[in-house]
mmCIF file of C-alpha atoms in Angstrom:
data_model
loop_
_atom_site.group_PDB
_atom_site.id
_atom_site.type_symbol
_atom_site.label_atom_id
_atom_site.label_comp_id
_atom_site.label_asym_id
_atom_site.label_seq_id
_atom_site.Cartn_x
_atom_site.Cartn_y
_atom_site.Cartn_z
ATOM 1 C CA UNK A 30 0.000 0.000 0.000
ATOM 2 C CA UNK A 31 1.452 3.444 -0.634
ATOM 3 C CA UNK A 32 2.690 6.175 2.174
ATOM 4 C CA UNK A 33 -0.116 8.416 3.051
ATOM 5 C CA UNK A 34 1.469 11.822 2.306
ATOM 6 C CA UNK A 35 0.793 14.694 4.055
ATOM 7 C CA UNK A 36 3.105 17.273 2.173
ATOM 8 C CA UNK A 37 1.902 19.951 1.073
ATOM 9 C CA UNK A 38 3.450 21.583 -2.072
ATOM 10 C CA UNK A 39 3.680 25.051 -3.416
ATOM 11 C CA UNK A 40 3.118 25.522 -7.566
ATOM 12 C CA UNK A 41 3.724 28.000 -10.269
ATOM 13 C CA UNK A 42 1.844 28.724 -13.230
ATOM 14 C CA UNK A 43 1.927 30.480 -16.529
ATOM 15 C CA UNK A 44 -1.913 30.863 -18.518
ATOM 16 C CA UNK A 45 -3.571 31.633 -15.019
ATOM 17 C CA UNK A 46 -6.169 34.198 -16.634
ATOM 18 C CA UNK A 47 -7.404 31.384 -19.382
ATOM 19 C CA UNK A 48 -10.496 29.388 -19.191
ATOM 20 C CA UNK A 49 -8.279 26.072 -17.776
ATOM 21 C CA UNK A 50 -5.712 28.217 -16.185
ATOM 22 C CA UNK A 51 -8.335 30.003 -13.768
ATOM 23 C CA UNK A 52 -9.600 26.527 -13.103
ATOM 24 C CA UNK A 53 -6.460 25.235 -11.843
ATOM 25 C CA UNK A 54 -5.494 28.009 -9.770
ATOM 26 C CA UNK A 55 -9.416 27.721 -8.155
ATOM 27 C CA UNK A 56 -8.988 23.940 -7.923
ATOM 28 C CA UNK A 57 -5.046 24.511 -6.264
ATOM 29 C CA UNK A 58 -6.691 27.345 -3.881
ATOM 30 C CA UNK A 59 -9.569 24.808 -2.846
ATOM 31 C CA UNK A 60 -7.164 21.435 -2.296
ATOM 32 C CA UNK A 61 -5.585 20.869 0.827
ATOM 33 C CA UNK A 62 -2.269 19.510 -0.971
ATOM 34 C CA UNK A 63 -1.090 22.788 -1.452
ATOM 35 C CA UNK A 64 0.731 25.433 0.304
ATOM 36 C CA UNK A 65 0.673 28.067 -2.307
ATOM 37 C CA UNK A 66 0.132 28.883 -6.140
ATOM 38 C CA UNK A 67 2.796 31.360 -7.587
ATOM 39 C CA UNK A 68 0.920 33.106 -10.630
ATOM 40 C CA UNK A 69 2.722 35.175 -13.141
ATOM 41 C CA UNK A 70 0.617 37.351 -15.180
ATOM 42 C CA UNK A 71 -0.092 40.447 -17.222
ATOM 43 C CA UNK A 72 -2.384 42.249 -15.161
ATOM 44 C CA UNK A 73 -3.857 41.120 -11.324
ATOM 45 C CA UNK A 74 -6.743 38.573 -11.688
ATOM 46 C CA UNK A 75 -9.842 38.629 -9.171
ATOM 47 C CA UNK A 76 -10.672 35.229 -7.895
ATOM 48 C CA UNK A 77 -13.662 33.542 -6.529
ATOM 49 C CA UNK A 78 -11.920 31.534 -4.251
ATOM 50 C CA UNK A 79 -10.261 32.357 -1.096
ATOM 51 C CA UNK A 80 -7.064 33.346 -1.949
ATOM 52 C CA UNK A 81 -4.600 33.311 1.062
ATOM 53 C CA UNK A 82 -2.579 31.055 -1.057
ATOM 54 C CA UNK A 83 -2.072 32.477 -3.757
ATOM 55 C CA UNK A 84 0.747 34.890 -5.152
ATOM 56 C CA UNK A 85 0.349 37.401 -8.127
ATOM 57 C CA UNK A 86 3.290 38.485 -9.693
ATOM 58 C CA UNK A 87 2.257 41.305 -12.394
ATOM 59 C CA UNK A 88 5.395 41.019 -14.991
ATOM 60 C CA UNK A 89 5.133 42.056 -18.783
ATOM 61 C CA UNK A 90 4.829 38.508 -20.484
ATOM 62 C CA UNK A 91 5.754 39.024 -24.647
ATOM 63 C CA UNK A 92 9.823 38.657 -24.706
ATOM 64 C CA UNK A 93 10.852 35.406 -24.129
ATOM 65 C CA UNK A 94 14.168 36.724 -22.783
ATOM 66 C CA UNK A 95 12.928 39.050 -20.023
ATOM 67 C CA UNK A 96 9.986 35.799 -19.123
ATOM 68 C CA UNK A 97 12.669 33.240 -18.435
ATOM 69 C CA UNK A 98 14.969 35.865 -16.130
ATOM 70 C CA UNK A 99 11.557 36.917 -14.681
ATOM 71 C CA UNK A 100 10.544 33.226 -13.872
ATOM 72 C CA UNK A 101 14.384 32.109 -12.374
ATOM 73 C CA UNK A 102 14.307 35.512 -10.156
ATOM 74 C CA UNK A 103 10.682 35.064 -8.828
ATOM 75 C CA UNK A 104 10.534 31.257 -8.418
ATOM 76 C CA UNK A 105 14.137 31.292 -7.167
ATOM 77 C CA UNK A 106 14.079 30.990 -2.940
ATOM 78 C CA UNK A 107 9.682 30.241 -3.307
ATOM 79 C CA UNK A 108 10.414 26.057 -2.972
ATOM 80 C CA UNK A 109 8.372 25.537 -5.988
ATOM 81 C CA UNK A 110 7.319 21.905 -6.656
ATOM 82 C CA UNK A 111 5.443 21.610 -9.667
ATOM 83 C CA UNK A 112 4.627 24.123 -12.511
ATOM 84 C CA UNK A 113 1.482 24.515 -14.763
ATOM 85 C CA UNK A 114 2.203 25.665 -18.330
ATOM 86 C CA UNK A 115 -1.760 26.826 -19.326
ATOM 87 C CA UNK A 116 -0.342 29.256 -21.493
ATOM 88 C CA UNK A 117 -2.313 29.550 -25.393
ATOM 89 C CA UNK A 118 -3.745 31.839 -28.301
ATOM 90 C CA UNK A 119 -7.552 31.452 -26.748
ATOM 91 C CA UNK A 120 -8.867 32.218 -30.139
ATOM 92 C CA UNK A 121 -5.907 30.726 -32.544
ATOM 93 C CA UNK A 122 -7.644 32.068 -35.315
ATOM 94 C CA UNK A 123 -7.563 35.597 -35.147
ATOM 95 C CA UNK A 124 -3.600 35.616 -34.492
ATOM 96 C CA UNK A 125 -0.995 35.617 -37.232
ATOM 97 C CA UNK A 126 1.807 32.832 -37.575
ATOM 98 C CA UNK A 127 4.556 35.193 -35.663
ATOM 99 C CA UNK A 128 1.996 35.951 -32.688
ATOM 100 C CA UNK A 129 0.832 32.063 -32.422
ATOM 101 C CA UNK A 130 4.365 30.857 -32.312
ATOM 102 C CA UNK A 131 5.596 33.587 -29.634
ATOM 103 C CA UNK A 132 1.900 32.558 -27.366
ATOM 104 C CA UNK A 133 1.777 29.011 -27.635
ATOM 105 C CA UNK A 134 5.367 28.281 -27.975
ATOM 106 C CA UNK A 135 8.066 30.866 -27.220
ATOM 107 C CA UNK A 136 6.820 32.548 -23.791
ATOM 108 C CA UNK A 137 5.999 29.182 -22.218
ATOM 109 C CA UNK A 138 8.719 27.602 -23.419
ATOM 110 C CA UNK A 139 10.975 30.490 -21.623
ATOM 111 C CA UNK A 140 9.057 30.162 -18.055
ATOM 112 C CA UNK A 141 9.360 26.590 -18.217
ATOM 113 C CA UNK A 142 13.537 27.563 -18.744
ATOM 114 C CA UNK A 143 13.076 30.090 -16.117
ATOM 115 C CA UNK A 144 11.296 27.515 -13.367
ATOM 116 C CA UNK A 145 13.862 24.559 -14.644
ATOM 117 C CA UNK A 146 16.865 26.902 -12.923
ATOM 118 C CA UNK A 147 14.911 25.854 -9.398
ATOM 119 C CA UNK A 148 16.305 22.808 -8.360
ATOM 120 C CA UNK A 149 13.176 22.407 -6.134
ATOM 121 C CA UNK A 150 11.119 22.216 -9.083
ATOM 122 C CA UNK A 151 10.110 18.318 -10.226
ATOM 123 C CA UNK A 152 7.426 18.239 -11.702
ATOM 124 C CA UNK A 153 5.838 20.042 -15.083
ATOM 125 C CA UNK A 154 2.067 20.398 -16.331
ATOM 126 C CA UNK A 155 1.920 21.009 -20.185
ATOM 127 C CA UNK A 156 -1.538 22.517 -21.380
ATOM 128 C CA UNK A 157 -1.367 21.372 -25.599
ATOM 129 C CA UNK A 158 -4.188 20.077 -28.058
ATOM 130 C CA UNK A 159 -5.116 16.415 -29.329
ATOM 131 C CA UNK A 160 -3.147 15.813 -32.138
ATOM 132 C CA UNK A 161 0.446 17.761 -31.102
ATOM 133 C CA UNK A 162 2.950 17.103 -33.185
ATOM 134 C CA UNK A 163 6.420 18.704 -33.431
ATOM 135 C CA UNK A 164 6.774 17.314 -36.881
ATOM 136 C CA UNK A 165 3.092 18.395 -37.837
ATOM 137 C CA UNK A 166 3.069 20.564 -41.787
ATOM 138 C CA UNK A 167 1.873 23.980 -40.999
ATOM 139 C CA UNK A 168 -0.960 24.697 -43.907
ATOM 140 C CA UNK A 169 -1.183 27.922 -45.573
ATOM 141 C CA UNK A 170 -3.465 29.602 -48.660
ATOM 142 C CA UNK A 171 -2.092 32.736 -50.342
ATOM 143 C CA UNK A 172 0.470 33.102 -48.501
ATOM 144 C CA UNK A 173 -1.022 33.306 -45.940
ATOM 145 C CA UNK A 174 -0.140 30.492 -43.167
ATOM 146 C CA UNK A 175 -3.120 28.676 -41.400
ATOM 147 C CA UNK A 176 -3.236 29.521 -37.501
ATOM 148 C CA UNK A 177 -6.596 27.953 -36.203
ATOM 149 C CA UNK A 178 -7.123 25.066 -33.806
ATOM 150 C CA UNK A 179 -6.227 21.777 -35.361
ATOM 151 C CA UNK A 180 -4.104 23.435 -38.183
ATOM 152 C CA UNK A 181 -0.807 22.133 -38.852
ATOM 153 C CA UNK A 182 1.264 25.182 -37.690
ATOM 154 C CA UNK A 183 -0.857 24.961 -34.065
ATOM 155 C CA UNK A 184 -0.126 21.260 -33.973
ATOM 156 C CA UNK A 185 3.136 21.937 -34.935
ATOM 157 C CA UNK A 186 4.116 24.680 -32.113
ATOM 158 C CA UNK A 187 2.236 22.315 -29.671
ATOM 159 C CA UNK A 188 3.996 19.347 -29.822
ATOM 160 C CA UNK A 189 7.208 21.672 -30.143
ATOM 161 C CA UNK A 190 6.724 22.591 -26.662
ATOM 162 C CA UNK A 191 6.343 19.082 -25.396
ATOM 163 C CA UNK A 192 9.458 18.440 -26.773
ATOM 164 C CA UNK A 193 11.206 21.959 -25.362
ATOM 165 C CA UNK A 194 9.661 21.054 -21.947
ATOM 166 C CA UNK A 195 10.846 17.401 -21.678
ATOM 167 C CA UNK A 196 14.732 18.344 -22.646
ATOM 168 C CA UNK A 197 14.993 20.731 -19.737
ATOM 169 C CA UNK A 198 15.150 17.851 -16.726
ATOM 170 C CA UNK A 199 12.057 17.743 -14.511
ATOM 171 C CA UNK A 200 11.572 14.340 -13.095
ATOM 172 C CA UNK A 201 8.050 13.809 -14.536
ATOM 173 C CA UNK A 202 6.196 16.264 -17.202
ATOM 174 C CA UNK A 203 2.953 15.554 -17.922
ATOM 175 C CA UNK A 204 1.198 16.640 -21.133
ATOM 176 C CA UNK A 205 -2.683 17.372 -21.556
ATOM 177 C CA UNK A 206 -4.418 16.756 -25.079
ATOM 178 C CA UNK A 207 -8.063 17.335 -25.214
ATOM 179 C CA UNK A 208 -9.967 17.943 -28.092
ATOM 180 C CA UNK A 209 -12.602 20.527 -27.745
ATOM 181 C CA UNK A 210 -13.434 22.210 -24.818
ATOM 182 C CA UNK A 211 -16.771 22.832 -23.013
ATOM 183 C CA UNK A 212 -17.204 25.607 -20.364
ATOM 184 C CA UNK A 213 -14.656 28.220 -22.037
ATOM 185 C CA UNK A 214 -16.199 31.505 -23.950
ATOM 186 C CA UNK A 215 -13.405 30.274 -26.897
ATOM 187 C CA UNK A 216 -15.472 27.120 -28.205
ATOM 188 C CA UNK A 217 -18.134 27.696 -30.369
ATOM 189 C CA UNK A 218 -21.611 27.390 -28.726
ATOM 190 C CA UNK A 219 -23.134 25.198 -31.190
ATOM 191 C CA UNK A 220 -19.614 23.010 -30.369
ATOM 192 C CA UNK A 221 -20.926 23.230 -26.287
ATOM 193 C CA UNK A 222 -24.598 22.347 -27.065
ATOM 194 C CA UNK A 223 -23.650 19.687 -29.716
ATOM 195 C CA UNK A 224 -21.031 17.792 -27.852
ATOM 196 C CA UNK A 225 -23.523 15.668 -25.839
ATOM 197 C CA UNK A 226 -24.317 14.265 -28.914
ATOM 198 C CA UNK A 227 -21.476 14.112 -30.420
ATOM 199 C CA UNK A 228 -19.381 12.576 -28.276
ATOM 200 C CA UNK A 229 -21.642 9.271 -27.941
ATOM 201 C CA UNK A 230 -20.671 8.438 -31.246
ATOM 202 C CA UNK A 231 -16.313 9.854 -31.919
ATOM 203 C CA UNK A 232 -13.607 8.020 -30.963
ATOM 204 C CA UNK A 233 -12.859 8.329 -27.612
ATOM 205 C CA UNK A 234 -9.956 11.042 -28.663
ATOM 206 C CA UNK A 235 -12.252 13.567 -30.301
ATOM 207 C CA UNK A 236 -15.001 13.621 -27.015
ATOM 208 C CA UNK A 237 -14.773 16.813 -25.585
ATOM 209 C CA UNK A 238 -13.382 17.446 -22.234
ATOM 210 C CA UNK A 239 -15.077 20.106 -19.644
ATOM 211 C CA UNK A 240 -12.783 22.427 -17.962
ATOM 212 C CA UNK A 241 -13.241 22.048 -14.442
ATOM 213 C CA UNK A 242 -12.661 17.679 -14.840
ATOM 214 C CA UNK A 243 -9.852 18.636 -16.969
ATOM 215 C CA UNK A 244 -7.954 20.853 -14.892
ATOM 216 C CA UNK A 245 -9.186 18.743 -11.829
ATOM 217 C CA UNK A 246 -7.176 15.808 -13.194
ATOM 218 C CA UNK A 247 -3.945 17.732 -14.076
ATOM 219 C CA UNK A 248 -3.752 18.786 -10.424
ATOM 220 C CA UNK A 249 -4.848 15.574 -9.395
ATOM 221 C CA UNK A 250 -1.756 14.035 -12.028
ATOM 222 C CA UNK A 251 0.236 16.755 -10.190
ATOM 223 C CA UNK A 252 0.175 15.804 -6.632
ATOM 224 C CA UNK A 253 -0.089 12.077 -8.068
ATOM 225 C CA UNK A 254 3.753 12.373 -9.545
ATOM 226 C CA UNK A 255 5.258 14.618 -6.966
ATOM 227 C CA UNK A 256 4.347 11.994 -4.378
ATOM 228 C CA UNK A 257 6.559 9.333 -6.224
ATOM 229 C CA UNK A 258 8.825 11.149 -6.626
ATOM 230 C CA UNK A 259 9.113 13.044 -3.060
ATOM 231 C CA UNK A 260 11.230 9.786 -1.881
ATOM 232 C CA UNK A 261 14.217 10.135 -4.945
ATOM 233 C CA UNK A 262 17.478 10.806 -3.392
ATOM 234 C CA UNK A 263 19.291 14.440 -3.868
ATOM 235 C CA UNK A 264 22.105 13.755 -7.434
ATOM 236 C CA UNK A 265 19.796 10.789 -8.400
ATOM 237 C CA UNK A 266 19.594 9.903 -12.190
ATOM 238 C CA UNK A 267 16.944 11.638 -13.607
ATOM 239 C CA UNK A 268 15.120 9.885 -16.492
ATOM 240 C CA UNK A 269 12.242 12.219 -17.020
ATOM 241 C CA UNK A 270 8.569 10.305 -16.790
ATOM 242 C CA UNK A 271 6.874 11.688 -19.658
ATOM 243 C CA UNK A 272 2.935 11.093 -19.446
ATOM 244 C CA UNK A 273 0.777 11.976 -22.443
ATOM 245 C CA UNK A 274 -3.000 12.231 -21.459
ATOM 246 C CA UNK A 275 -4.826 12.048 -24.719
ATOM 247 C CA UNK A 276 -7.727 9.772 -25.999
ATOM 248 C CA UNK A 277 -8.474 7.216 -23.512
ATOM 249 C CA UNK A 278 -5.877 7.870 -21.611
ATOM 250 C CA UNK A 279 -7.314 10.918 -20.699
ATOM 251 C CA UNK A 280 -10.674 9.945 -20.249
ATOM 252 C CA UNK A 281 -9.652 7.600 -18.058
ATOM 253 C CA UNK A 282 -8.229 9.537 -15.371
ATOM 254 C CA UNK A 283 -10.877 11.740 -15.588
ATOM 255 C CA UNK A 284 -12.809 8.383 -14.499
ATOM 256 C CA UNK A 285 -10.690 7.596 -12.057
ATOM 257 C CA UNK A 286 -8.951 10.553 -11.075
ATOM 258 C CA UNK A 287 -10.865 13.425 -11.015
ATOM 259 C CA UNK A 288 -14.923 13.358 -10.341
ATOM 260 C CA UNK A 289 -15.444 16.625 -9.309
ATOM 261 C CA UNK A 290 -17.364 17.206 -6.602
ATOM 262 C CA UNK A 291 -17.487 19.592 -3.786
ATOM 263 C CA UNK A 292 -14.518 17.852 -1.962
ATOM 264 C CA UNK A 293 -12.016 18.786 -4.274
ATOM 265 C CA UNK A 294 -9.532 15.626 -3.248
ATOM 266 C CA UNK A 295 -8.551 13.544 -5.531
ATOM 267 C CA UNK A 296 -9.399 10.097 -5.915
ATOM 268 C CA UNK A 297 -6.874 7.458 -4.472
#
């Protein structure tokens, strides 16, 4: 039978003010596993929640440069444990090839550089799309490149950061791919009321995901990996655990993992 753990960790996150970001910084100020939530952002969110816990840092987030020395100087005595990387275009579409690429790849790419300086820092949460895929063929018409959810180039940059994130030497990263999303103002309300539907008859890797479950069970994942890994010995080898939720996968731990319901533990 495994240890009960009573640690209590402390987390960082980039993407805080999106629709799965907010959720996991609610869900992190509502668990009892955590100490604290370190949030870097653009301008000072309001939440909900009580918010003892949690730490707003208001930095300018658009050069990758100044977002990794940023991270390193902020997260660098706070005993960070894990990190959340929520960071994306919320409506792909309406950004050009330059701005998708610095959103969803370059900035998060640089705080997860900037958190990997803290040697307290084990575990990583990647945020990407079903389908990421660093070798993906970005699409374009006119000259003009493709940029929307699903497109090649978003693919692309996705799975690009996967592979950024699991070079830099967590112990365990974890990697999120739903397909839609329901609860967020970015997904298409016919996409929201449809997906009932829907999803009784896709594979299992094209049912949509809601929010709240999702970023239930990448906190849940969270506190799941930093437990294992709370026992490795200081100047061990570390072999990063890389965990891709997608498809089944996904939807299983969901099962398992993360019912929400108003005790926001997670399942053992």
């Amino acid at each position: 039978p495994k240890m009960a753990t009573n640690k209590k960790y402390t987390a960082a996150i980039l993407g805080g003010s999106g629709a799965v970001g907010k959720e996991v910084v609610a869900r992190i100020l509502n668990g009892n596993r955590w100490e604290k939530i370190i949030m870097l952002s653009r301008r000072e969110l309001i939440f909900p929640s009580p918010t003892e816990k949690l730490e707003q840092h208001i930095i300018p987030i658009d050069n990758p440069e100044s977002l990794e020395a940023d991270t390193s100087k902020i997260l660098a005595d706070a005993n960070v444990d894990a990190i959340f990387v929520a960071m994306g275009a919320g409506k792909p579409a309406q950004v050009d090839a330059t701005q998708l690429r610095s959103i969803d790849l370059e900035l998060p790419t640089a705080f997860a550089k900037g958190a990997a300086n803290s040697p307290t820092v084990r575990h990583a949460s990647l945020l990407t799309s079903l389908g990421a895929d660093a070798n993906a063929t970005p699409g374009s018409l006119f000259g003009k490149t493709f940029t929307h959810a699903g497109s090649g180039l978003y693919l692309m940059l996705k799975g690009m950061l996967e592979n950024n994130v699991n070079k830099l030497g967590f112990h365990s990263v974890s990697t999120f791919r739903p397909a839609a999303l329901i609860g967020t103002p970015n997904t298409p309300g016919y996409v929201q009321t449809l997906s009932p539907y829907i999803d009784r008859i896709v594979p299992i890797s094209y049912k949509s995901s809601d929010i709240r479950v999702l970023a239930n069970a990448m906190v849940c994942d969270a506190e799941q990996k930093l437990d294992d890994s709370s026992g490795l010995n200081e100047g061990a080898e570390i072999k990063t655990r890389f965990t891709i939720f997608q498809g089944e996968d996904l939807h299983n731990l969901y099962h398992v993992k993360a019912q929400v319901n108003e005790d926001v533990d997670c399942v053992e």
